[in-house]
Coordinates of C-alpha atoms in Angstrom, one line a residue:
X1 CA -5.8 -25.4 33.4
X2 CA -2.5 -24.4 35.7
X3 CA -1.5 -20.9 33.2
X4 CA 2.0 -19.5 33.1
X5 CA 3.9 -16.8 31.9
X6 CA 7.2 -17.3 29.8
X7 CA 8.7 -14.1 30.8
X8 CA 7.7 -12.0 34.8
X9 CA 5.4 -10.0 34.6
X10 CA 6.6 -6.7 34.9
X11 CA 9.7 -7.4 31.7
X12 CA 6.3 -8.4 30.0
X13 CA 5.0 -5.4 30.5
X14 CA 8.0 -3.6 29.3
X15 CA 8.9 -5.9 26.7
X16 CA 5.2 -4.9 24.9
X17 CA 5.1 -0.9 26.1
X18 CA 2.8 -1.4 28.5
X19 CA 5.4 0.4 30.9
X20 CA 8.4 2.1 31.2
X21 CA 11.8 0.7 32.6
X22 CA 11.8 4.1 34.8
X23 CA 8.2 3.3 36.0
X24 CA 8.6 -0.3 37.0
X25 CA 12.2 0.5 38.7
X26 CA 9.9 2.5 41.1
X27 CA 7.2 0.0 41.0
X28 CA 9.8 -2.6 42.4
X29 CA 11.0 -0.2 44.9
X30 CA 7.7 0.2 45.8
X31 CA 6.5 -3.1 46.4
X32 CA 9.8 -4.9 48.3
X33 CA 8.4 -1.6 50.6
X34 CA 5.1 -2.7 50.9
X35 CA 4.9 -6.1 50.1
X36 CA 2.2 -6.0 47.6
X37 CA 1.8 -7.5 44.5
X38 CA 3.4 -6.1 41.7
X39 CA 0.4 -6.2 39.3
X40 CA -1.3 -3.6 42.4
X41 CA 1.3 -1.6 43.0
X42 CA 1.5 -0.5 39.1
X43 CA -2.6 0.4 39.3
X44 CA -2.2 2.5 42.9
X45 CA 0.4 4.2 41.3
X46 CA -1.3 4.5 38.2
X47 CA 1.0 3.7 36.1
X48 CA -1.8 0.9 34.1
X49 CA -5.5 0.5 34.8
X50 CA -6.2 -2.1 36.3
X51 CA -9.1 -3.2 33.3
X52 CA -5.8 -2.9 30.5
X53 CA -3.0 -5.1 32.8
X54 CA -6.2 -7.7 33.4
X55 CA -6.6 -7.3 29.4
X56 CA -3.0 -8.2 28.4
X57 CA -2.3 -11.0 31.1
X58 CA -6.1 -12.4 29.9
X59 CA -4.2 -12.1 26.3
X60 CA -0.6 -13.6 27.1
X61 CA -2.5 -16.7 29.3
X62 CA -4.4 -17.3 26.8
X63 CA -7.6 -17.0 28.3
X64 CA -11.1 -14.6 28.5
X65 CA -11.2 -12.3 30.4
X66 CA -15.0 -11.1 31.1
X67 CA -16.9 -8.2 32.2
X68 CA -19.7 -10.2 34.5
X69 CA -21.7 -6.8 35.6
X70 CA -24.3 -7.6 33.1
X71 CA -24.4 -11.4 33.4
X72 CA -26.9 -13.0 36.1
X73 CA -25.0 -15.6 38.1
X74 CA -26.9 -18.9 40.0
X75 CA -25.3 -19.0 43.6
X76 CA -25.5 -22.3 43.8
X77 CA -22.8 -22.3 41.6
X78 CA -21.1 -19.5 43.0
X79 CA -21.2 -21.8 46.7
X80 CA -19.7 -24.7 44.5
X81 CA -16.6 -22.7 46.3
X82 CA -16.8 -22.0 49.7
X83 CA -17.6 -18.0 50.2
X84 CA -14.3 -18.7 53.0
X85 CA -11.8 -20.3 49.7
X86 CA -13.5 -17.8 47.4
X87 CA -12.7 -14.1 49.1
X88 CA -9.5 -15.6 50.0
X89 CA -8.2 -15.9 46.7
X90 CA -11.0 -13.6 45.2
X91 CA -12.0 -16.9 42.9
X92 CA -15.5 -16.8 42.0
X93 CA -17.4 -19.7 39.8
X94 CA -18.8 -18.4 36.7
X95 CA -20.7 -21.3 35.1
X96 CA -20.7 -25.1 36.0
X97 CA -20.4 -27.2 32.7
X98 CA -20.7 -30.6 33.8
X99 CA -17.1 -31.7 33.9
X100 CA -15.9 -28.2 34.4
X101 CA -16.8 -25.0 35.4
X102 CA -15.3 -22.3 34.4
X103 CA -13.4 -19.8 37.5
X104 CA -13.2 -16.5 37.4
X105 CA -9.8 -14.9 39.4
X106 CA -9.0 -11.0 39.8
X107 CA -4.7 -12.5 39.7
X108 CA -5.2 -15.5 37.1
X109 CA -1.2 -15.4 37.8
X110 CA -1.5 -16.6 41.2
X111 CA -0.7 -20.7 40.9
X112 CA -0.2 -21.2 44.2
X113 CA -4.1 -20.1 44.9
X114 CA -5.1 -22.3 41.4
X115 CA -3.6 -25.1 43.0
X116 CA -5.2 -24.7 46.3
X117 CA -8.6 -24.7 44.7
X118 CA -7.9 -27.5 42.0
X119 CA -8.7 -29.9 45.1
X120 CA -11.4 -28.4 46.4
X121 CA -13.9 -28.3 42.8
X122 CA -12.2 -32.1 42.3
X123 CA -13.4 -34.1 39.4
X124 CA -14.3 -31.0 37.7
X125 CA -12.3 -29.2 35.3
X126 CA -10.9 -26.0 35.9
X127 CA -11.3 -23.3 33.0
X128 CA -9.6 -20.4 34.1
X129 CA -11.1 -16.6 33.2
X130 CA -10.0 -12.9 34.2
X131 CA -12.4 -11.0 36.0
X132 CA -11.8 -7.2 37.5
X133 CA -11.5 -8.0 41.8
X134 CA -14.3 -5.4 42.2
X135 CA -16.7 -6.8 40.4
X136 CA -15.7 -10.2 42.1
X137 CA -16.1 -8.6 45.3
X138 CA -19.9 -7.1 43.9
X139 CA -20.7 -10.4 42.8
X140 CA -19.9 -12.1 46.7
X141 CA -21.7 -10.2 48.2
X142 CA -25.1 -11.3 46.0
X143 CA -24.1 -14.5 45.6
X144 CA -23.0 -15.4 49.0
X145 CA -26.0 -14.1 50.7
X146 CA -26.6 -15.4 54.3
X147 CA -31.1 -15.9 52.9
X148 CA -29.8 -19.9 53.1
X149 CA -28.0 -19.7 56.3
X150 CA -31.6 -17.6 57.8
X151 CA -33.6 -19.8 56.8
X152 CA -31.3 -22.9 57.9
X153 CA -31.0 -21.2 61.8
X154 CA -34.7 -20.9 61.2
X155 CA -35.4 -23.6 61.1
X156 CA -33.6 -25.2 64.1
X157 CA -34.7 -23.0 65.8
X158 CA -38.4 -23.8 65.1
X159 CA -37.2 -27.4 65.5
X160 CA -36.0 -26.2 69.6
X161 CA -39.2 -25.2 70.2
X162 CA -42.3 -26.6 68.2
X163 CA -43.7 -28.8 71.3
X164 CA -42.8 -25.5 74.1
X165 CA -45.6 -23.5 75.2
X166 CA -43.3 -20.6 76.8
X167 CA -39.9 -19.6 75.7
X168 CA -36.6 -20.8 77.8
X169 CA -35.9 -17.1 79.1
X170 CA -31.9 -18.3 80.2
X171 CA -31.2 -19.9 76.4
X172 CA -32.7 -16.6 74.9
X173 CA -30.5 -14.9 77.2
X174 CA -27.1 -17.2 76.3
X175 CA -24.9 -14.9 74.8
X176 CA -22.4 -18.0 73.5
X177 CA -22.1 -18.2 69.4
X178 CA -23.7 -21.7 69.9
X179 CA -27.3 -20.4 71.1
X180 CA -29.3 -20.8 68.0
X181 CA -31.4 -17.4 68.4
X182 CA -27.8 -15.8 68.8
X183 CA -26.5 -17.6 65.8
X184 CA -30.2 -16.5 63.4
X185 CA -29.7 -13.2 64.4
X186 CA -25.8 -12.4 63.6
X187 CA -27.2 -13.9 60.4
X188 CA -29.7 -11.4 59.9
X189 CA -27.6 -8.7 61.0
X190 CA -24.6 -10.1 58.4
X191 CA -26.8 -10.0 55.4
X192 CA -28.0 -6.7 55.9
X193 CA -24.7 -5.0 56.4
X194 CA -23.6 -6.7 53.4
X195 CA -26.2 -5.1 51.3
X196 CA -26.2 -1.6 53.3
X197 CA -29.1 -1.8 54.7
X198 CA -30.3 0.8 56.9
X199 CA -33.0 -0.3 58.4
X200 CA -34.2 -4.1 59.7
X201 CA -38.1 -5.1 60.3
X202 CA -39.3 -8.2 61.7
X203 CA -42.8 -8.7 60.5
X204 CA -45.1 -12.1 61.8
X205 CA -47.9 -12.2 60.0
X206 CA -50.6 -15.0 59.5
X207 CA -48.6 -18.1 59.2
X208 CA -45.6 -16.6 58.2
X209 CA -42.8 -14.4 59.7
X210 CA -41.3 -11.5 57.8
X211 CA -37.8 -10.2 57.3
X212 CA -37.0 -6.9 55.7
X213 CA -34.3 -4.2 54.8
X214 CA -34.3 -1.1 53.1
X215 CA -31.8 -1.0 50.9
X216 CA -31.7 2.2 48.9
X217 CA -34.7 3.6 50.8
X218 CA -36.7 0.3 49.4
X219 CA -37.4 -2.4 51.0
X220 CA -36.1 -5.8 50.1
X221 CA -38.1 -8.7 51.4
X222 CA -37.4 -12.1 52.8
X223 CA -40.4 -14.6 54.0
X224 CA -39.8 -17.2 56.6
X225 CA -42.7 -19.7 57.1
X226 CA -41.3 -20.5 60.9
X227 CA -44.2 -17.6 62.6
X228 CA -43.5 -19.1 66.1
X229 CA -40.2 -17.8 66.0
X230 CA -40.9 -14.1 66.1
X231 CA -41.7 -14.6 70.0
X232 CA -37.6 -16.0 70.6
X233 CA -36.4 -13.4 68.5
X234 CA -38.2 -10.2 70.0
X235 CA -37.0 -11.7 73.4
X236 CA -33.7 -12.1 72.7
X237 CA -33.8 -8.8 70.9
X238 CA -35.6 -6.6 74.0
X239 CA -32.9 -8.4 76.5
X240 CA -30.4 -7.4 73.8
X241 CA -32.0 -3.5 74.5
X242 CA -32.4 -3.7 78.7
X243 CA -35.6 -3.5 77.6
X244 CA -39.1 -4.5 79.3
X245 CA -39.7 -8.4 78.6
X246 CA -42.6 -9.3 80.3
X247 CA -44.4 -5.9 78.2
X248 CA -46.0 -6.9 75.0
X249 CA -49.1 -4.1 75.1
X250 CA -46.9 -1.0 75.1
X251 CA -44.6 0.0 72.1
X252 CA -40.7 0.0 73.5
X253 CA -37.6 1.7 72.3
X254 CA -34.0 0.7 73.0
X255 CA -30.7 0.6 72.0
X256 CA -27.5 -1.7 71.5
X257 CA -24.2 -2.1 70.0
X258 CA -22.8 -5.2 67.7
X259 CA -20.0 -6.3 65.1
X260 CA -20.8 -7.5 62.5
X261 CA -18.0 -7.9 59.9
X262 CA -15.8 -5.3 61.6
X263 CA -18.0 -3.2 61.6
X264 CA -19.2 -1.5 65.2
X265 CA -22.7 -1.1 64.7
X266 CA -25.6 0.8 66.6
X267 CA -29.0 -0.5 66.6
X268 CA -32.2 1.7 67.7
X269 CA -34.5 -0.4 68.2
X270 CA -38.6 0.0 68.0
X271 CA -41.1 -2.8 68.9
X272 CA -44.8 -2.0 68.3
X273 CA -47.7 -4.7 69.3
X274 CA -49.7 -5.8 66.3
X275 CA -52.4 -8.0 64.9
X276 CA -50.1 -11.1 65.3
X277 CA -47.1 -10.4 67.7
X278 CA -44.3 -7.8 67.9
X279 CA -43.3 -5.8 65.1
X280 CA -39.5 -4.9 65.2
X281 CA -38.1 -1.9 63.3
X282 CA -34.3 -1.6 63.8
X283 CA -32.2 1.4 62.8
X284 CA -28.6 0.4 61.8
X285 CA -26.1 2.7 62.4
X286 CA -22.1 2.1 61.1
X287 CA -19.9 3.8 64.6
X288 CA -16.8 2.4 62.6
X289 CA -18.1 4.5 59.3
X290 CA -17.3 8.3 61.6
X291 CA -19.2 10.7 60.3
X292 CA -19.6 12.4 57.2
X293 CA -18.3 16.1 56.2
X294 CA -20.2 18.4 54.9
X295 CA -18.6 17.6 52.3
X296 CA -19.5 14.7 51.9
X297 CA -22.6 14.7 51.9
X298 CA -22.9 15.0 48.6
X299 CA -23.8 18.8 48.8
X300 CA -23.4 20.8 45.6
X301 CA -20.6 22.8 45.8
X302 CA -22.5 26.7 45.3
X303 CA -24.8 25.1 48.2
X304 CA -22.1 23.9 49.8
X305 CA -19.9 27.3 49.7
X306 CA -23.8 29.2 51.0
X307 CA -24.1 26.8 53.9
X308 CA -20.9 27.2 55.7
X309 CA -21.5 31.3 55.0
X310 CA -24.4 30.7 57.4
X311 CA -22.9 28.4 60.4
X312 CA -19.8 30.7 60.6
X313 CA -22.8 33.8 61.9
X314 CA -22.7 34.5 65.6
X315 CA -26.4 33.5 65.6
X316 CA -29.6 32.9 64.5
X317 CA -31.6 29.9 63.4
X318 CA -30.9 27.5 60.5
X319 CA -33.5 24.4 60.1
X320 CA -32.7 21.0 57.7
X321 CA -36.4 20.1 56.1
X322 CA -37.2 16.7 54.6
X323 CA -39.5 13.7 55.3
X324 CA -37.9 10.5 57.6
X325 CA -35.0 9.1 56.3
X326 CA -33.5 12.0 54.1
X327 CA -30.3 12.8 55.4
X328 CA -31.1 15.6 58.0
X329 CA -29.3 14.3 60.5
X330 CA -26.0 13.9 58.4
X331 CA -26.2 16.9 57.4
X332 CA -26.6 17.8 61.1
X333 CA -23.8 16.8 62.1
X334 CA -21.6 17.5 59.3
X335 CA -22.2 21.6 60.1
X336 CA -21.4 20.2 64.2
X337 CA -18.0 18.8 62.9
X338 CA -17.2 21.4 61.3
X339 CA -18.3 24.0 63.6
X340 CA -16.6 21.6 66.5
X341 CA -13.2 24.1 68.0
X342 CA -12.4 24.7 71.4
X343 CA -14.0 28.2 71.3
X344 CA -16.7 26.9 70.8
X345 CA -19.2 25.4 73.6
X346 CA -21.6 23.4 72.1
X347 CA -24.9 21.6 73.4
X348 CA -27.4 19.4 71.6
X349 CA -30.4 17.8 72.5
X350 CA -30.8 15.1 71.1
X351 CA -33.3 12.2 70.6
X352 CA -31.4 9.4 70.6
X353 CA -28.1 10.1 70.7
X354 CA -26.8 8.8 67.4
X355 CA -23.3 9.4 67.5
X356 CA -21.1 10.4 70.4
X357 CA -18.8 13.2 69.5
X358 CA -15.8 14.6 72.0
X359 CA -16.1 18.1 73.3
X360 CA -19.8 18.3 72.6
X361 CA -22.0 18.2 75.4
X362 CA -24.8 15.9 73.8
X363 CA -27.7 15.7 76.2
X364 CA -30.9 12.8 75.3
X365 CA -34.3 12.9 75.7
X366 CA -36.1 10.6 78.5
X367 CA -39.7 11.6 78.4
X368 CA -40.6 9.1 81.8
X369 CA -38.7 11.4 83.6
X370 CA -40.1 14.7 81.9
X371 CA -36.7 15.8 80.3
X372 CA -38.2 16.8 76.9
X373 CA -36.5 18.3 74.6
X374 CA -38.1 22.0 75.8
X375 CA -37.0 20.8 79.5
X376 CA -33.5 20.3 78.3
X377 CA -33.3 23.5 75.7
X378 CA -33.7 25.6 79.1
X379 CA -30.9 24.2 81.2
X380 CA -28.6 24.3 77.7
X381 CA -29.6 27.9 77.3
X382 CA -28.2 28.5 81.1
X383 CA -25.0 26.2 80.4
X384 CA -22.9 29.1 78.1
X385 CA -23.4 27.7 75.2
X386 CA -22.1 29.1 72.0
X387 CA -24.0 26.6 69.6
X388 CA -27.2 24.8 70.2
X389 CA -28.2 21.3 67.9
X390 CA -31.8 20.8 68.9
X391 CA -32.5 17.2 67.2
X392 CA -36.0 18.3 66.0
X393 CA -38.9 21.2 66.7
X394 CA -41.6 19.0 67.7
X395 CA -44.2 21.1 70.0
X396 CA -44.9 25.2 70.4
X397 CA -42.9 25.0 73.5
X398 CA -39.8 23.9 71.4
X399 CA -39.8 26.6 69.1
X400 CA -39.8 29.6 71.2
X401 CA -37.3 28.7 72.7
X402 CA -35.5 27.8 70.2
X403 CA -36.5 31.0 68.4
X404 CA -35.6 33.1 71.5
X405 CA -32.3 31.8 72.0
X406 CA -31.7 32.4 68.0
X407 CA -32.4 35.8 68.7
X408 CA -30.0 36.5 71.6
X409 CA -26.7 35.6 70.7
X410 CA -26.3 31.9 70.0
X411 CA -26.7 29.7 66.7
X412 CA -29.3 27.4 66.4
X413 CA -29.9 24.7 64.1
X414 CA -32.7 22.0 64.1
X415 CA -34.7 19.8 61.6
X416 CA -38.3 20.3 60.5
X417 CA -40.3 17.6 59.2
X418 CA -41.5 19.3 56.5
X419 CA -41.4 18.5 52.6
X420 CA -39.8 21.6 51.2
X421 CA -38.1 24.7 52.3
X422 CA -40.7 27.3 51.6
X423 CA -43.2 25.9 53.7
X424 CA -40.8 25.1 56.6
X425 CA -40.9 29.1 57.5
X426 CA -44.9 29.4 57.4
X427 CA -44.8 25.7 59.9
X428 CA -43.0 27.3 62.7
X429 CA -46.4 30.1 62.2
X430 CA -48.5 27.7 62.0
X431 CA -46.8 26.0 65.7
X432 CA -47.7 28.8 67.6
X433 CA -44.2 31.0 67.2
X434 CA -44.6 34.8 66.8
X435 CA -44.8 35.8 63.1
X436 CA -42.3 38.6 64.5
X437 CA -39.8 36.4 66.1
X438 CA -40.0 34.1 63.3
X439 CA -38.6 36.3 60.6
X440 CA -36.4 38.1 63.3
X441 CA -34.4 34.8 64.5
X442 CA -34.4 32.3 61.2
X443 CA -31.3 32.9 58.5
X444 CA -32.0 30.0 56.7
X445 CA -33.8 26.2 55.6
X446 CA -31.9 23.6 53.9
X447 CA -34.2 21.4 52.3
X448 CA -33.2 17.9 51.0
X449 CA -33.9 14.6 50.1
X450 CA -32.7 11.5 48.9
X451 CA -32.7 9.8 45.8
X452 CA -31.1 6.4 44.3
X453 CA -28.4 6.9 42.0
X454 CA -28.1 5.3 38.6
X455 CA -26.1 1.6 38.5
X456 CA -23.1 2.8 36.2
X457 CA -22.2 -0.3 35.2
X458 CA -25.7 -1.6 33.4
X459 CA -26.4 2.8 32.7
X460 CA -28.5 3.3 29.4
X461 CA -29.9 5.6 27.6
X462 CA -33.9 6.3 28.1
X463 CA -36.3 7.2 26.2
X464 CA -39.1 9.9 27.8
X465 CA -42.7 8.5 27.3
X466 CA -46.2 11.5 26.1
X467 CA -47.0 11.5 29.7
X468 CA -43.0 12.4 30.8
X469 CA -42.3 14.4 27.5
X470 CA -45.1 16.5 28.4
X471 CA -43.7 17.4 32.4
X472 CA -40.5 18.0 30.5
X473 CA -42.0 20.7 28.3
X474 CA -43.9 22.2 31.0
X475 CA -40.1 23.3 33.0
X476 CA -39.0 24.9 30.2
X477 CA -35.4 25.0 29.6
X478 CA -35.0 22.3 27.5
X479 CA -35.9 19.6 30.1
X480 CA -37.8 17.5 27.2
X481 CA -34.6 17.6 25.0
X482 CA -31.9 16.3 27.3
X483 CA -30.7 12.9 27.1
X484 CA -31.9 11.1 30.4
X485 CA -30.8 7.4 31.6
X486 CA -31.7 4.0 33.6
X487 CA -30.1 1.1 34.7
X488 CA -31.5 -1.8 32.7
X489 CA -30.3 -4.3 35.6
X490 CA -27.0 -6.2 36.6
X491 CA -25.0 -8.0 39.5
X492 CA -23.8 -4.9 40.5
X493 CA -26.9 -3.0 41.8
X494 CA -28.4 -6.6 42.8
X495 CA -30.4 -6.2 39.1
X496 CA -32.2 -3.2 40.7
X497 CA -30.9 -0.6 38.3
X498 CA -30.2 1.6 41.5
X499 CA -26.6 1.4 43.1
X500 CA -26.5 4.0 45.8
X501 CA -27.9 7.2 46.6
X502 CA -27.3 10.9 46.2
X503 CA -28.9 13.7 48.2
X504 CA -30.3 16.6 46.3
X505 CA -30.6 20.3 48.5
X506 CA -32.4 23.8 48.1
X507 CA -31.2 26.5 49.8
X508 CA -33.4 29.5 50.8
X509 CA -31.8 32.3 52.6
X510 CA -33.5 34.7 54.4
X511 CA -33.7 38.4 53.3
X512 CA -35.7 42.1 53.7
X513 CA -38.9 40.9 51.2
X514 CA -39.6 36.9 52.4
X515 CA -38.8 38.7 56.5
X516 CA -41.7 41.4 55.8
X517 CA -44.2 38.9 54.2
X518 CA -43.4 36.5 57.8
X519 CA -44.1 40.0 59.8
X520 CA -47.7 40.7 57.9
X521 CA -48.4 36.5 58.0
X522 CA -48.5 36.5 54.4
X523 CA -48.5 33.2 52.9
X524 CA -48.9 34.1 49.4
X525 CA -45.8 37.4 49.7
X526 CA -43.7 34.8 51.1
X527 CA -43.3 32.1 48.5
X528 CA -43.7 35.3 45.5
X529 CA -40.6 36.0 47.2
X530 CA -38.8 33.0 47.8
X531 CA -39.2 32.2 44.2
X532 CA -37.6 35.2 43.1
X533 CA -35.1 34.9 45.2
X534 CA -31.2 35.0 43.8
X535 CA -30.1 31.4 43.3
X536 CA -33.2 29.4 44.7
X537 CA -32.8 26.0 42.7
X538 CA -36.3 24.1 43.7
X539 CA -36.1 20.5 45.0
X540 CA -37.4 19.0 41.9
X541 CA -35.2 21.2 39.5
X542 CA -31.9 20.5 41.1
X543 CA -33.5 16.3 40.8
X544 CA -34.1 17.2 37.5
X545 CA -30.3 18.6 37.0
X546 CA -29.0 15.6 38.4
X547 CA -31.0 12.7 35.3
X548 CA -29.8 15.2 33.1
X549 CA -26.3 14.2 34.2
X550 CA -27.2 10.5 34.6
X551 CA -26.4 10.8 38.0
X552 CA -30.4 9.7 38.6
X553 CA -33.6 9.1 37.0
X554 CA -36.8 10.4 35.8
X555 CA -38.7 7.8 37.8
X556 CA -36.7 9.6 41.1
X557 CA -37.1 13.4 39.6
X558 CA -40.9 12.7 39.5
X559 CA -41.5 10.9 42.7
X560 CA -39.4 13.9 44.4
X561 CA -41.3 16.6 42.6
X562 CA -45.0 14.8 44.4
X563 CA -43.8 16.4 47.2
X564 CA -42.9 19.8 45.5
X565 CA -45.9 21.0 44.3
X566 CA -45.1 24.9 43.6
X567 CA -43.2 23.6 40.4
X568 CA -46.4 22.6 38.5
X569 CA -47.4 26.2 39.4
X570 CA -49.4 25.6 42.1
X571 CA -49.0 28.0 45.0
X572 CA -51.1 26.7 47.8
X573 CA -50.9 23.0 47.3
X574 CA -47.7 23.9 49.7
X575 CA -49.3 26.0 52.2

C-alpha cells in the first residue's frame, strides 16, 4: 500500500491547527540549514511531540498507529527484512499474514523507502503501520540479536577443528576478519554491546559451552553444544591480551581494546582453570561513552551538595563502599573529574587503570615486580600530591599509609568492600588501623548500591503481599500505604520488567560523637551515634523512597535490605 498526502505536511499541520504559520516558517528555516526532514525538525523544536505527529499522520494516511512496547515480535518474522535495510529505513516487519506483512515505519511519508522495501518483501503485500522511532530502535536491538549468528560461527569453527587434536596457533592469531574465530568473537562482543552488557562469561561445562552476559546486574545465558571451541576462544583471547598461551594451570589477567559498533571498548580479561577447561570473564568498559560526572551518577541533590563540599576540603579520607559492581569506581572517577584542575596535583593508585584521564598521574599496580598499593602510595607521597586516589584499601599497610596521608594535609579518596557506611569505619579498625588514626583522618563514607529501574513502558501498580506489608508496617512512616509499581514485561525491556539501573546512596559524615566512639573502640556507641546523626538515611530507606516514586520495585528494595540489617533494628548483625 502506497500512502499519500493531498497537501504538504507543513501546510496540513497548519490547516489542522497542529502548529502555527510562524512555527512552520521557523521550522522551514531550520530545515534548510540542517537538511533534516520537516517532521523531525518540528519535534526537535518542540512545536509538536512525536506521538502527536505520528497519530496525525496515521489518521491522514488511514493507517494504524501502533504501540509495540507490549507486543512480543517474533524474530523470524522481523528477519524477513534484513537488519541493514530495517535500520536504514527505520522499518520493522511486525506480522507475517501469509500473502501480506504488517510493516511498521517511523516515517510513513518516506515513499522512496517504501519503493525500495517493496521488492525485498515481494511477493507479499505491504500493510503499513506507524510506530514511534524510539520503539522501533528498541525492537531492533531485541529482534536482531546475534545469537543465531554466534551459533552459526560456533558450528563453523567446530567443523574446522573437528578432527584436529591441537589448534593451529597461526590461524588463531590471524587478525583478518575472514578468520572464523575472529567472526565469532566479534559477534559475541556486538551482541553484548547491543544489550548493554557489563560482563561476558565464557564457561566450558560437561558437553556444552555457556556464553553468559550480565545485563543490569543479572546474568543471561546462551548455550552452545560445540564445547571443543572453548579452547580456541580462550587461546584467541589470550593472544589479544598478550597473555601466556601455554599456561593453563594458573589464573591470568589482561586487557585489550576492541572496536564494536563505533564504540571503543576496553576489555579487562580474567582467566581461571576449572574442571572442564578455562573460564574467561571479561569486563566491558565503553571508552567512547566518556566519564560520568557526579551529576550523572544519579546521586540525589541533597547528598550531591554535601559530597561536593566534602571533596573540596584540603585533607582527610573519603571512602566509597559497596560490593563488587555497585558503581564505586564510577563515583570516584566522577569526583576526580571535578577535582581535576590545574592547581591540583592528583595521583591515583589503581588495579587496573580503568579510564585514562589527562593531567592526572595514574599508576597501575604490578605485584609480579613488587609494585603493590603500599609501595606506590609511599612513592606518591614524595611526589608532592594534593589529592590521592587509592583503588581499594586492601591491607593494613595500605590503610595505615592512606590514613596518615589524610592526616598530614592530603585529600585521600578510596574504596572499601563493605555493605554499608556504618560498618566501614569499624572495618578499618578490624584491619589493624589504630582507632585514634581512623577517628582523626576519616571525614565521610559514601555507601552505594545499584538497583534496577522499573521499565517505564510496561510499569503497572503493584500490591504488596502480606509478608511484604508486614515488613513495610515495621518501617513505619506509612510505608505500607504507599503506591508501588513493577514492570509486567514488554519488548522494550526484553520482557524482564526492568530497564537500566539507578544508584542509591547513603552518606555518613563523621561528627564528634562518632569520633569519640571510634577512639573508645565502641561499636555500639558508634552505631548509635551514626544512626542519630543529622541527614543520615540508610540505603534501604532510600531504596524504599525510590520504590514509592515508581523508580524501582519492592523486590529490588528487599535485595538491598538483606545487606542492611540495621534497618530491622539488628545492630549486631551489621558488624
